[in-house]
Each structure stands twice: as C-alpha cells, then as structure tokens.
PDB file of C-alpha atoms in Angstrom:
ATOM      1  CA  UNK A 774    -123.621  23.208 -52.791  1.00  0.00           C
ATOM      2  CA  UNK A 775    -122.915  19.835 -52.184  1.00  0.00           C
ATOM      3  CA  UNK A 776    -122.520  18.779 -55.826  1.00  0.00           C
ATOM      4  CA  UNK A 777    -119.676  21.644 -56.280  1.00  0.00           C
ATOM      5  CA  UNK A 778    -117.789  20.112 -53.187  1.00  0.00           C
ATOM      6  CA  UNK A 779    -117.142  16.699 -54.317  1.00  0.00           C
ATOM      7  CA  UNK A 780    -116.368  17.974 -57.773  1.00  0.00           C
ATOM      8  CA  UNK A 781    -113.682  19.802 -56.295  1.00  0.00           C
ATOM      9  CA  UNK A 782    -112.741  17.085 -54.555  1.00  0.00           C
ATOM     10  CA  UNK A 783    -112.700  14.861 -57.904  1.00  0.00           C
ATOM     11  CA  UNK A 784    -110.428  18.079 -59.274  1.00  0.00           C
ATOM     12  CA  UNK A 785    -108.064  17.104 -56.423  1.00  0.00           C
ATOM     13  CA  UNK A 786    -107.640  13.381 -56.305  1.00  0.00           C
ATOM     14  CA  UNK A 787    -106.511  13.443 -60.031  1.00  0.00           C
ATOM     15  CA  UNK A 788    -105.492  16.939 -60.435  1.00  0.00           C
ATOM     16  CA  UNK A 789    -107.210  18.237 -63.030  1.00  0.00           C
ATOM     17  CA  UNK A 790    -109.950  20.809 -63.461  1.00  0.00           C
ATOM     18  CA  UNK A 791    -113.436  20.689 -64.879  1.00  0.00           C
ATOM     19  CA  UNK A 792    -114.226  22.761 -67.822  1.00  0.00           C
ATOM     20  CA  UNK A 793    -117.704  24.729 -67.741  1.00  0.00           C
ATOM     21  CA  UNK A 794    -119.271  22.213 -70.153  1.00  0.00           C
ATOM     22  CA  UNK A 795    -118.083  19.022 -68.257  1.00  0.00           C
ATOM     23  CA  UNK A 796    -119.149  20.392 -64.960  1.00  0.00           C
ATOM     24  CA  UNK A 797    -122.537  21.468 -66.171  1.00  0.00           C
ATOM     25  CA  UNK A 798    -123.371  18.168 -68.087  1.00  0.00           C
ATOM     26  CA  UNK A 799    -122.517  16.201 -64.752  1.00  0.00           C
ATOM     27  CA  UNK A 800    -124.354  18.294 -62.491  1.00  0.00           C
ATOM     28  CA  UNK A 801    -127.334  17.630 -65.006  1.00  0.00           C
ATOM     29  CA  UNK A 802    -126.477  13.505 -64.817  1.00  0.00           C
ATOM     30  CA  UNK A 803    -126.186  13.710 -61.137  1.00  0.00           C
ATOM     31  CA  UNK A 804    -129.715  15.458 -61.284  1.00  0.00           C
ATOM     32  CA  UNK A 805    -130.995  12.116 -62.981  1.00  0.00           C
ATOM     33  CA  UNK A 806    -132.019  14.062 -66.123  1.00  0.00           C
ATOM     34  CA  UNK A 807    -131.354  12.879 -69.948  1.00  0.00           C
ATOM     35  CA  UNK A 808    -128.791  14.679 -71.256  1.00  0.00           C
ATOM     36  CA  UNK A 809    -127.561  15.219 -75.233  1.00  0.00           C
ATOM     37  CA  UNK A 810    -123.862  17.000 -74.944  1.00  0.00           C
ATOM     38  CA  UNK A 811    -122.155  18.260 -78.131  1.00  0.00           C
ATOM     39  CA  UNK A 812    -118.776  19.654 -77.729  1.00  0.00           C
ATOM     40  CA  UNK A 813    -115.653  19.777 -79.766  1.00  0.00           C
ATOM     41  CA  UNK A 814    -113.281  17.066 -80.833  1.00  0.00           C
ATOM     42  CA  UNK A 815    -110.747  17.420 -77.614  1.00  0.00           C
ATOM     43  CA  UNK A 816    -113.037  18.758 -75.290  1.00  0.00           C
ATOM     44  CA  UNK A 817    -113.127  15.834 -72.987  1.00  0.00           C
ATOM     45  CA  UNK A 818    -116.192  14.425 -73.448  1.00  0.00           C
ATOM     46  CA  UNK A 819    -115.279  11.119 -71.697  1.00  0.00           C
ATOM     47  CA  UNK A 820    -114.598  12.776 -68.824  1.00  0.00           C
ATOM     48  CA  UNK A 821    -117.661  13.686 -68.137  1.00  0.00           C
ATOM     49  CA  UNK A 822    -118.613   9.629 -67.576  1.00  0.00           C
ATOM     50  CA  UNK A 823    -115.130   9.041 -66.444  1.00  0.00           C
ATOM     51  CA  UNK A 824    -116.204  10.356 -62.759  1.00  0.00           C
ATOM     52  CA  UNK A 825    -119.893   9.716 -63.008  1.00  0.00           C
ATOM     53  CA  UNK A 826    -119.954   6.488 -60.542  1.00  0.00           C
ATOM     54  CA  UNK A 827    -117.748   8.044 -58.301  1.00  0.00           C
ATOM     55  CA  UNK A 828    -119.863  11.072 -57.602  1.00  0.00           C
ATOM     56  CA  UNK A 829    -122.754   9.382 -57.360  1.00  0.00           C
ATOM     57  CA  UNK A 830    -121.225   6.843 -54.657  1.00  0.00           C
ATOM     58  CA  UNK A 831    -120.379  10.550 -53.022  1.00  0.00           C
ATOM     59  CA  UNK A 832    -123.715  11.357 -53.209  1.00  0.00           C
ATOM     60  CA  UNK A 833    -125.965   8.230 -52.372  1.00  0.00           C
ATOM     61  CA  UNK A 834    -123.119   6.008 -50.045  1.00  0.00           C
ATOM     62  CA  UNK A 835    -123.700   3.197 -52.704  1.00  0.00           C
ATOM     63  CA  UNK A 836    -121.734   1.136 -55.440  1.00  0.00           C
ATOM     64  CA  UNK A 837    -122.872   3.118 -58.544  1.00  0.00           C
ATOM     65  CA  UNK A 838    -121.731   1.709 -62.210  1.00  0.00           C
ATOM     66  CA  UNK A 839    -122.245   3.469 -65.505  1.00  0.00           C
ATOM     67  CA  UNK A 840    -123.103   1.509 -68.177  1.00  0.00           C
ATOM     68  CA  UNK A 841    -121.630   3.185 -71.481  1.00  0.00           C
ATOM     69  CA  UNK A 842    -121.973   2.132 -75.279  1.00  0.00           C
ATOM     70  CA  UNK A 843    -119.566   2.502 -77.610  1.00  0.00           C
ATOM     71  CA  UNK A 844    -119.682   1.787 -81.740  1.00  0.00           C
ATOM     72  CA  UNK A 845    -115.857   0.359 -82.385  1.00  0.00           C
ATOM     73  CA  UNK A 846    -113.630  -2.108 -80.336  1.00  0.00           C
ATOM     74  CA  UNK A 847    -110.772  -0.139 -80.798  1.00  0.00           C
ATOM     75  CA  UNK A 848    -112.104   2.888 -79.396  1.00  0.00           C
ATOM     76  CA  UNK A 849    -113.923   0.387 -76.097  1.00  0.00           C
ATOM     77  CA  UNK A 850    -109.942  -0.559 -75.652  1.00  0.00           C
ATOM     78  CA  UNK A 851    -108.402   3.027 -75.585  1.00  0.00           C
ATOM     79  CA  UNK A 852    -110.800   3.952 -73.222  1.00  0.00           C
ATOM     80  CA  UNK A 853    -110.493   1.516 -71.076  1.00  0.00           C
ATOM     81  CA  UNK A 854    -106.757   1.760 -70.959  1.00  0.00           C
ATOM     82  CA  UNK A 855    -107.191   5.601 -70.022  1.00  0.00           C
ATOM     83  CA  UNK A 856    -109.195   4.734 -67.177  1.00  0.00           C
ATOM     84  CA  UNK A 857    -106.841   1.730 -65.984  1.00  0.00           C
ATOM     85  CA  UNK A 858    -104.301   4.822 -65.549  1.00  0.00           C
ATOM     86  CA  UNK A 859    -106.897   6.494 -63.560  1.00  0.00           C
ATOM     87  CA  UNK A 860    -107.521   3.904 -61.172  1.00  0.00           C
ATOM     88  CA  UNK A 861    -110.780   3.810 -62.372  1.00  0.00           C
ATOM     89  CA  UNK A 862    -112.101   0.077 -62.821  1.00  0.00           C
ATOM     90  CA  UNK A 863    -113.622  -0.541 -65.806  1.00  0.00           C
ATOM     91  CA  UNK A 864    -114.049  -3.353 -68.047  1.00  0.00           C
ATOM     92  CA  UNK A 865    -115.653  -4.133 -71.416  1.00  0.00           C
ATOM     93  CA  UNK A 866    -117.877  -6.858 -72.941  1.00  0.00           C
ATOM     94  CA  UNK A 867    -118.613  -7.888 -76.558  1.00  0.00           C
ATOM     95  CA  UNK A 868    -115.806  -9.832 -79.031  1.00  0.00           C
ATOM     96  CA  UNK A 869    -112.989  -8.278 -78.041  1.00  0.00           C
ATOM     97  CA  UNK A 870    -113.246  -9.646 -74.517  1.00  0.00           C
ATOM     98  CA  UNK A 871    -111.642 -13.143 -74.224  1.00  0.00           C
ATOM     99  CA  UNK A 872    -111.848 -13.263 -70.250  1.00  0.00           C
ATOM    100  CA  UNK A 873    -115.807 -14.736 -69.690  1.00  0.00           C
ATOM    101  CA  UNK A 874    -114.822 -14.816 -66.154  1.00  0.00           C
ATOM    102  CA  UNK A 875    -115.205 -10.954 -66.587  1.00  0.00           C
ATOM    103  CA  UNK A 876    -119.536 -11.822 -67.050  1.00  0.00           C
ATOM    104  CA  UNK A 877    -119.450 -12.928 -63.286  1.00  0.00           C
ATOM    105  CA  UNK A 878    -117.456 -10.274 -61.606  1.00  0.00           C
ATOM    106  CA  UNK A 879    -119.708  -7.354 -63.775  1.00  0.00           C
ATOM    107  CA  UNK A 880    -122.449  -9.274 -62.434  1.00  0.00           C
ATOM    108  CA  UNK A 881    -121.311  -9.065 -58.854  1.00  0.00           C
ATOM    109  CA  UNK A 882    -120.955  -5.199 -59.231  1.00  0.00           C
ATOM    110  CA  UNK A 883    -117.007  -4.716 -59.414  1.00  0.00           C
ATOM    111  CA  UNK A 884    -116.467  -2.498 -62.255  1.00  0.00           C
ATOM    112  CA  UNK A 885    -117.194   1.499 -61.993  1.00  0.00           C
ATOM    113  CA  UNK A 886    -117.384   1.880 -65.518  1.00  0.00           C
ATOM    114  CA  UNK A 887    -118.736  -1.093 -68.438  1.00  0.00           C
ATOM    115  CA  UNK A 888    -118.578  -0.556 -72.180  1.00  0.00           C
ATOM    116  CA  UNK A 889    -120.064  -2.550 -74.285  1.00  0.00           C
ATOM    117  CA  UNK A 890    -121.394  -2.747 -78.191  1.00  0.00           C
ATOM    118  CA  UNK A 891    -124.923  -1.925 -79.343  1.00  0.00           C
ATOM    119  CA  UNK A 892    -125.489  -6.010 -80.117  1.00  0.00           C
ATOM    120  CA  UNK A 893    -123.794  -7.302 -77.143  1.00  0.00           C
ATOM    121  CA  UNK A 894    -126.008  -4.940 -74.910  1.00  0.00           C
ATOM    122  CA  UNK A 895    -129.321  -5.682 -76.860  1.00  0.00           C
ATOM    123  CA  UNK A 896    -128.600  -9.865 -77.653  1.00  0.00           C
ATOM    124  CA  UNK A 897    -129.808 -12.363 -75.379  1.00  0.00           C
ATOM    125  CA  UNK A 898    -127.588 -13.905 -73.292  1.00  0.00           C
ATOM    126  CA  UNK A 899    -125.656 -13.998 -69.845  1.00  0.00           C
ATOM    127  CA  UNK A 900    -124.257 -10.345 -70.501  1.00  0.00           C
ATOM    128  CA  UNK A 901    -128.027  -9.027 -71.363  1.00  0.00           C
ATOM    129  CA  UNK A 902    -129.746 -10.680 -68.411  1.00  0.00           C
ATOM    130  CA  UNK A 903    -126.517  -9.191 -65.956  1.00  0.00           C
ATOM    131  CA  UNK A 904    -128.435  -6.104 -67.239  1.00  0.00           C
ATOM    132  CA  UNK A 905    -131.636  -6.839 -65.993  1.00  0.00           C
ATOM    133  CA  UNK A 906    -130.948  -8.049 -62.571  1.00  0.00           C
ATOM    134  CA  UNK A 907    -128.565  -9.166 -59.682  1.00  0.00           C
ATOM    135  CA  UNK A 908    -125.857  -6.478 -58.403  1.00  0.00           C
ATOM    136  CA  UNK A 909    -124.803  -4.992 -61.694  1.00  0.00           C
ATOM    137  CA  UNK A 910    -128.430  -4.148 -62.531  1.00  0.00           C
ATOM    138  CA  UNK A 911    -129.286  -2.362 -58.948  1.00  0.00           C
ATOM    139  CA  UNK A 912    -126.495  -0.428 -59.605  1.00  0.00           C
ATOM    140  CA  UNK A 913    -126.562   1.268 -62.807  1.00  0.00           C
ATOM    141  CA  UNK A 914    -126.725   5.052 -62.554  1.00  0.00           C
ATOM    142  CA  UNK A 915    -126.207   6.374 -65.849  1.00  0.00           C
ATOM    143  CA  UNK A 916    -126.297   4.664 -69.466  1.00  0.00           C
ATOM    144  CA  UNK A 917    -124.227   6.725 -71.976  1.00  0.00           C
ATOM    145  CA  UNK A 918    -124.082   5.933 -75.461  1.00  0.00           C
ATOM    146  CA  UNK A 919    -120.789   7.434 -77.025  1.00  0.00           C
ATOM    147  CA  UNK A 920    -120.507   8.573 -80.176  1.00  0.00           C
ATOM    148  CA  UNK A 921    -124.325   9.070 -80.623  1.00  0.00           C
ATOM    149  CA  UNK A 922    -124.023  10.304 -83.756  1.00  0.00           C
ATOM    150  CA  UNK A 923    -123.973   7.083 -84.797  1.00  0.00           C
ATOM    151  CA  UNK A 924    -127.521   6.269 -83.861  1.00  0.00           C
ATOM    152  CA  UNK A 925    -128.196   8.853 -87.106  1.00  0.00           C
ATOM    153  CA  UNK A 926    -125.101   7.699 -89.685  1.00  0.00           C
ATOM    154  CA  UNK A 927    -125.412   3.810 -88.243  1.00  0.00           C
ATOM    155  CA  UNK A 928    -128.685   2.667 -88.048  1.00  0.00           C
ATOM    156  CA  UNK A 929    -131.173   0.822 -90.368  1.00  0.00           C
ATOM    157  CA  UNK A 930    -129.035  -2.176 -92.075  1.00  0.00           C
ATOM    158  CA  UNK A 931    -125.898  -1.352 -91.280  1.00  0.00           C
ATOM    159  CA  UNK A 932    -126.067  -1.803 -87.677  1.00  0.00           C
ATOM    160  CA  UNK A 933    -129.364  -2.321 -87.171  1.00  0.00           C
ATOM    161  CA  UNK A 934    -128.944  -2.769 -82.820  1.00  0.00           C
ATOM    162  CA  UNK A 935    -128.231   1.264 -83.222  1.00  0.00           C
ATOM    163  CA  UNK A 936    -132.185   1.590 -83.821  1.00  0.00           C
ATOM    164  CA  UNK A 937    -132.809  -0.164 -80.917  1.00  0.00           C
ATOM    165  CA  UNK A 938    -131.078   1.570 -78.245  1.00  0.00           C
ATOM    166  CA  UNK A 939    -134.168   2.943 -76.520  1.00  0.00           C
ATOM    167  CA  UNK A 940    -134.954  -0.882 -75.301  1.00  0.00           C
ATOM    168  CA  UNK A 941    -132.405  -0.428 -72.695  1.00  0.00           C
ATOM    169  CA  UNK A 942    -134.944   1.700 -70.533  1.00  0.00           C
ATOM    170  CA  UNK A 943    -137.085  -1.703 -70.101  1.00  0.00           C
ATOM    171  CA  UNK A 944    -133.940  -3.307 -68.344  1.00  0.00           C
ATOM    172  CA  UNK A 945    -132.132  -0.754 -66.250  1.00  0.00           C
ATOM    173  CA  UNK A 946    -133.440   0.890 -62.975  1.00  0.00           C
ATOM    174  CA  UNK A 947    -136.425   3.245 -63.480  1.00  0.00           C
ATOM    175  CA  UNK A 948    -135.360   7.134 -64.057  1.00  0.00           C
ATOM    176  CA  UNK A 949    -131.919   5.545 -65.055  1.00  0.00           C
ATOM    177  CA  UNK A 950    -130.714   8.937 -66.901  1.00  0.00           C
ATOM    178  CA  UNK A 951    -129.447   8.514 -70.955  1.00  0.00           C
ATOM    179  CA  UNK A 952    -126.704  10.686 -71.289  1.00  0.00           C
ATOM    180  CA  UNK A 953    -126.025  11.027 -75.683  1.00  0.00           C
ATOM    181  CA  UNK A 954    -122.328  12.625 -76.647  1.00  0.00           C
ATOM    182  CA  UNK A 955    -121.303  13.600 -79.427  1.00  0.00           C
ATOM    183  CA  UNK A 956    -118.725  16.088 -81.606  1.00  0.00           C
ATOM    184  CA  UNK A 957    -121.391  16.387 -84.254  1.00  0.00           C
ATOM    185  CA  UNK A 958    -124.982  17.170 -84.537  1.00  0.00           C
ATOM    186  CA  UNK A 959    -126.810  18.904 -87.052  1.00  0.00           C
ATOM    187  CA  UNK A 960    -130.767  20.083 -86.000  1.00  0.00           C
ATOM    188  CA  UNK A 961    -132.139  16.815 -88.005  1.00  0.00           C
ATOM    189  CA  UNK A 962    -129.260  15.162 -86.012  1.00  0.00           C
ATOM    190  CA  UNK A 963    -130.449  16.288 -82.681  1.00  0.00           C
ATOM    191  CA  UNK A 964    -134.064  15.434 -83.257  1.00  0.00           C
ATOM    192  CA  UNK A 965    -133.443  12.492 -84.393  1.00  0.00           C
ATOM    193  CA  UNK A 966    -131.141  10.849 -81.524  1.00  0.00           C
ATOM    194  CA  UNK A 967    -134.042  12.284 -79.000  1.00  0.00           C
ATOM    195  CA  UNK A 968    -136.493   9.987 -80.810  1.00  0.00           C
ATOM    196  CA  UNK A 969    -134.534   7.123 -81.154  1.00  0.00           C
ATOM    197  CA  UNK A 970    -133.350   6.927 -77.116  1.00  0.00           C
ATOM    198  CA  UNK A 971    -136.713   8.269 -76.354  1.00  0.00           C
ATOM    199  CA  UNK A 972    -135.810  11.796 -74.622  1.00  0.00           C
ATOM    200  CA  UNK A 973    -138.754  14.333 -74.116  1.00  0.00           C
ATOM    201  CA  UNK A 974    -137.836  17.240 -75.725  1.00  0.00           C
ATOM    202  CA  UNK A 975    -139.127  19.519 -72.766  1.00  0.00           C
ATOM    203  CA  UNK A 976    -137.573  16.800 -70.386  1.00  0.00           C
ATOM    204  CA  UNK A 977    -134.015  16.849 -71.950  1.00  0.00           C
ATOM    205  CA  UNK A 978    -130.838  19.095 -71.621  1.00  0.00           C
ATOM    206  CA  UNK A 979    -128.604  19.779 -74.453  1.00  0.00           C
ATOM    207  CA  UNK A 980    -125.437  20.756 -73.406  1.00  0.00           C
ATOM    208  CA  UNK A 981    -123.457  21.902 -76.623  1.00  0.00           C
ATOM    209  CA  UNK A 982    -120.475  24.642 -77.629  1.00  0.00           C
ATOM    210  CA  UNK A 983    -119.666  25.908 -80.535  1.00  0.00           C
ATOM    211  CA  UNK A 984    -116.493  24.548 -82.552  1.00  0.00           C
ATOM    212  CA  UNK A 985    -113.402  27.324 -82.970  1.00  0.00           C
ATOM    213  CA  UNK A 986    -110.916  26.113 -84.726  1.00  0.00           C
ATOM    214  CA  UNK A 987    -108.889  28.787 -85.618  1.00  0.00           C
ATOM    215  CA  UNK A 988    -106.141  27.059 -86.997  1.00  0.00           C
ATOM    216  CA  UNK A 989    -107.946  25.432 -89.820  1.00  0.00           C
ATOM    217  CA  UNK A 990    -108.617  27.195 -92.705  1.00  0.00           C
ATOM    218  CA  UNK A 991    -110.681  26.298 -96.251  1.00  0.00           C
ATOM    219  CA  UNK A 992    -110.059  27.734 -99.406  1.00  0.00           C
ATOM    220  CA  UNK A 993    -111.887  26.808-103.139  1.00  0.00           C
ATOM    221  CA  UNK A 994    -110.825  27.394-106.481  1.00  0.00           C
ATOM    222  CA  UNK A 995    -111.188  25.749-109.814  1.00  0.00           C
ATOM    223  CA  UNK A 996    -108.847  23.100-110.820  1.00  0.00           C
ATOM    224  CA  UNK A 997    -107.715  21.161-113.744  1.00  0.00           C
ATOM    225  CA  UNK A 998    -107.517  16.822-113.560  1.00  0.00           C
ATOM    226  CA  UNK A 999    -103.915  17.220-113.482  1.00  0.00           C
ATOM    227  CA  UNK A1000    -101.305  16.121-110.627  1.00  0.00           C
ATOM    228  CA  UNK A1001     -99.170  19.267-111.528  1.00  0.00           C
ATOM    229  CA  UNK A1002    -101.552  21.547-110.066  1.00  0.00           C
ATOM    230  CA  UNK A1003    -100.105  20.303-106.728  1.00  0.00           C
ATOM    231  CA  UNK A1004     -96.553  21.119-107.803  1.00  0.00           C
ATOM    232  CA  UNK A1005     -96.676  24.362-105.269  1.00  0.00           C
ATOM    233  CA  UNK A1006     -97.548  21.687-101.965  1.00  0.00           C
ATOM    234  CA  UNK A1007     -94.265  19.847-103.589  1.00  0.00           C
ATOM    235  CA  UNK A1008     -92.180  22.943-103.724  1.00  0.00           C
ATOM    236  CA  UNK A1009     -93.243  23.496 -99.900  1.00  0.00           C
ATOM    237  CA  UNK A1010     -92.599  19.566 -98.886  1.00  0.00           C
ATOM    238  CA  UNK A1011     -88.952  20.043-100.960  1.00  0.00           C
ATOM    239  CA  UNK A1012     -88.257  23.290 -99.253  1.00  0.00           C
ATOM    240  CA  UNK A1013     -89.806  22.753 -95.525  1.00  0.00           C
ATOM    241  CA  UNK A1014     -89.729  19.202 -95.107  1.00  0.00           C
ATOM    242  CA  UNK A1015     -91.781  18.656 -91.251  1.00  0.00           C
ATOM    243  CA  UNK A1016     -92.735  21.841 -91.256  1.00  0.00           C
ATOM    244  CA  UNK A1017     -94.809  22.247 -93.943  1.00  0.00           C
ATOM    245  CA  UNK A1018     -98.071  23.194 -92.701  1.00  0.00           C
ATOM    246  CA  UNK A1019    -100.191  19.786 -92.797  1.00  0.00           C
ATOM    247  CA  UNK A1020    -102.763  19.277 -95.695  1.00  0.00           C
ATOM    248  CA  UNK A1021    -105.973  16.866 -96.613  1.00  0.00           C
ATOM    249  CA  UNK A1022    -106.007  15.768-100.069  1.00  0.00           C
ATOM    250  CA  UNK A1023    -109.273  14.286-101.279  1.00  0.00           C
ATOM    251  CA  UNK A1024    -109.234  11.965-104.654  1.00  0.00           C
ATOM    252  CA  UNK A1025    -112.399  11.160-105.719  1.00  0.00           C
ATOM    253  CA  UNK A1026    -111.410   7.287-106.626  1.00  0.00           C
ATOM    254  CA  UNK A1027    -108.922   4.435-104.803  1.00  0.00           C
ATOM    255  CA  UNK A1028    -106.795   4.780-108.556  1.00  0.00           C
ATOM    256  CA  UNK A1029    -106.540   8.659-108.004  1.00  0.00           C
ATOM    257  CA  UNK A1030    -104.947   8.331-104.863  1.00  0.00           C
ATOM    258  CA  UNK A1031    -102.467   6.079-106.053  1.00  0.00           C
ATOM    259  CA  UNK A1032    -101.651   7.699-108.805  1.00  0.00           C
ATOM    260  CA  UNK A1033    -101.046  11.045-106.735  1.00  0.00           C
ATOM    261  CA  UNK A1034     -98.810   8.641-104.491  1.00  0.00           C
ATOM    262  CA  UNK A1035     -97.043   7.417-107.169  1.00  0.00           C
ATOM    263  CA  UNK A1036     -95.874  10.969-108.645  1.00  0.00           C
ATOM    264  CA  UNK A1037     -94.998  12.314-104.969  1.00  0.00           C
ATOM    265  CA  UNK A1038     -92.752   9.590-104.789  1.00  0.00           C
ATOM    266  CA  UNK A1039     -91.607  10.005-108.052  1.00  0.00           C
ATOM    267  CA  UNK A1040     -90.886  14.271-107.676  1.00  0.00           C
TER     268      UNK A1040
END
C-alpha cells in the first residue's frame, strides 16, 4: 500500500518507528476523515501531526501545512523547538510571537506546521484572514486542536474562543479533516468534543488505548489533621535520600502546604 511505503520511509529519514496507534490515526488523517485520538501521557501524540504535511506532500505532489491549536504558550514553544530539531518548519502565531514578519511568510505557504491559540485563530485580523485565503489557506490539510480536552474543562467564560472552535470549518478548505488529541476523555468527554468541533458520530474515528501504568500505585486509609502522620515518608527521605520512591502530597489549603513545608524543613 502506498500509505505504508512512505511511512516507512518517514521511519527512515528520522529513524524512528511508528507505534500501532500513531500509524493508524495517520492513515485515518491521510484518509481525510475526523479523527478523536486518546492515548497515554508519553505516547507520542504529537507525532502523529509532526509528519502529517510531509505525507501528504508524498501523497498529492503539493505544499501541504497543518494548522494545529494549542491552549498554553509555553507548550506552542516546546513544540516548536522539537520540530526545529527535526527539520521540520514550523512557526507559531498569537502573543508570544514578536516577529510580524512571520504573518507574511505563513501567508506565502512556508511553514509545514502553524500553532496558534484558540483567540488568535478565531479574532479578526491579518492572521485570521491568512486563514481564509491566499497560499496558506489552499494549503491546509489537517487542523488539529491539541489538548482537546480543553474544549470540555476550558470553555464557557474562561476561554470562551474554546466554544467556538467548530467556526474554523467555514474558513479552511472543504473536507479539511479535524483531528482532536487528547490523554483524557471520559464518555461525557468524548461526546462532548464531537459536538463542539462538529464530528458525526458515524463519520468519526476514535483512536484510543488504554492507560497501564504499572508503576503507580494508590492506597486509602483514614488519617488524623496531624503532620506526624507523615513521619514514616520522613524516616524514608532521612534514610534513602534520591531514592526514595517519589510521592504526591495533596493539602487541601495554600496554609497547609506551607505548614507541611515548614516542618520538613524543620525534621
């Protein structure tokens, strides 16, 4: 199969190998169908955009960009820093970009991948009407919105733009696939992020696997208010130092936790 060829060939230029899950949910982009993919913290879900344009510029002979949105700058940055050490070219929009020369040059089609916010995407202005025509428009391939969970936990006043999303069907080609991925999705979740980017239920592929993480475990057991009931995780950090096995402690106030600061410092 053709599809299976250049993906080896992807494998090869940056020696690396698909997992099942990648290699399904790109087969299923490539296919120009919506596509919701839930997989594990670690999985490499970025990957799965990473090599999108690429294979589609295998595929069709053209310049193909994917247009991906992402909730925090922080995480836009990393990203784009990951693919710079790919020799991937990719470029982001929104407040943390300080270079407006970079409107122009996404407008003239140079980037592979382009991440931008929720209310840079959806705000009028020269970034939202790149979207809708010239270069950068005619050769959008994929929008993925990262994170998607976020559409769920985000939305309403908080980030209102996260509601929205869907509008970006109105700018970009016709059949442009939506491609949602996330760690985390509960049923309510799933149905929810369908409706809100306006995927057909019978018309969308959910790509998901199941979370093992074997070497987390979760105990319960009654406990007193008192800071000496963590006098045994003490003992351990005394004794073992580094290698005591790592451990989340929830406080239920800001105070709490300083106060439980305060007396490991103190012991």
């Amino acid at each position: 199969m053709e599809i299976d060829s250049y993906l080896s060939e992807i494998e090869d230029k940056y020696m690396f190998e698909f997992k099942d899950k990648q290699r399904e949910s790109i087969e299923n982009i490539l296919q120009l169908n919506d596509t919701v993919v839930i997989l594990p913290t670690g999985y490499g879900k970025s990957r799965i955009y990473f090599h999108v344009p690429e294979l589609f510029e295998k595929l069709s002979g053209e310049k193909s960009t994917v247009l991906v949105i992402s909730p925090l700058q922080a995480l836009m940055k990393d990203q784009i820093s990951k693919l710079e050490q790919l020799n991937i070219s990719a470029t982001v929009v929104g407040e943390c970009q300080p270079d407006k020369g970079v409107i122009e040059n996404i407008a003239a089609g140079k980037y592979s991948i382009v991440k931008s916010s929720p209310e840079a995407a959806l705000t009028p202005g020269l970034w939202r009407t790149s979207l809708t025509k010239g270069q950068f428009h005619s050769h959008i391939k994929a929008v993925v919105i990262d994170e998607a969970h976020c559409i769920t936990q985000w939305g309403g006043e908080f980030r209102r733009h996260y509601d929205r999303l869907a509008e970006l069907r109105s700018v970009v080609p016709e059949k442009t696939p939506f491609v949602a991925l996330t760690a985390t999705s509960t049923k309510s979740m799933h149905s929810e992020i369908l409706k809100k980017l306006q995927m057909k239920p019978n018309g969308t592929k959910t790509i998901s696997k199941l979370q093992e993480r074997t070497n987390i475990t979760y105990s319960l057991k009654k406990s007193s208010k008192s800071v000496h009931e963590l006098e045994w995780l003490l003992k351990d950090l005394k004794t073992n130092s580094v290698k005591t096995k790592k451990t989340v402690i929830y406080c239920r106030s800001i105070l709490s936790c300083a106060d439980l600061f305060e007396y490991f410092k103190w012991y």
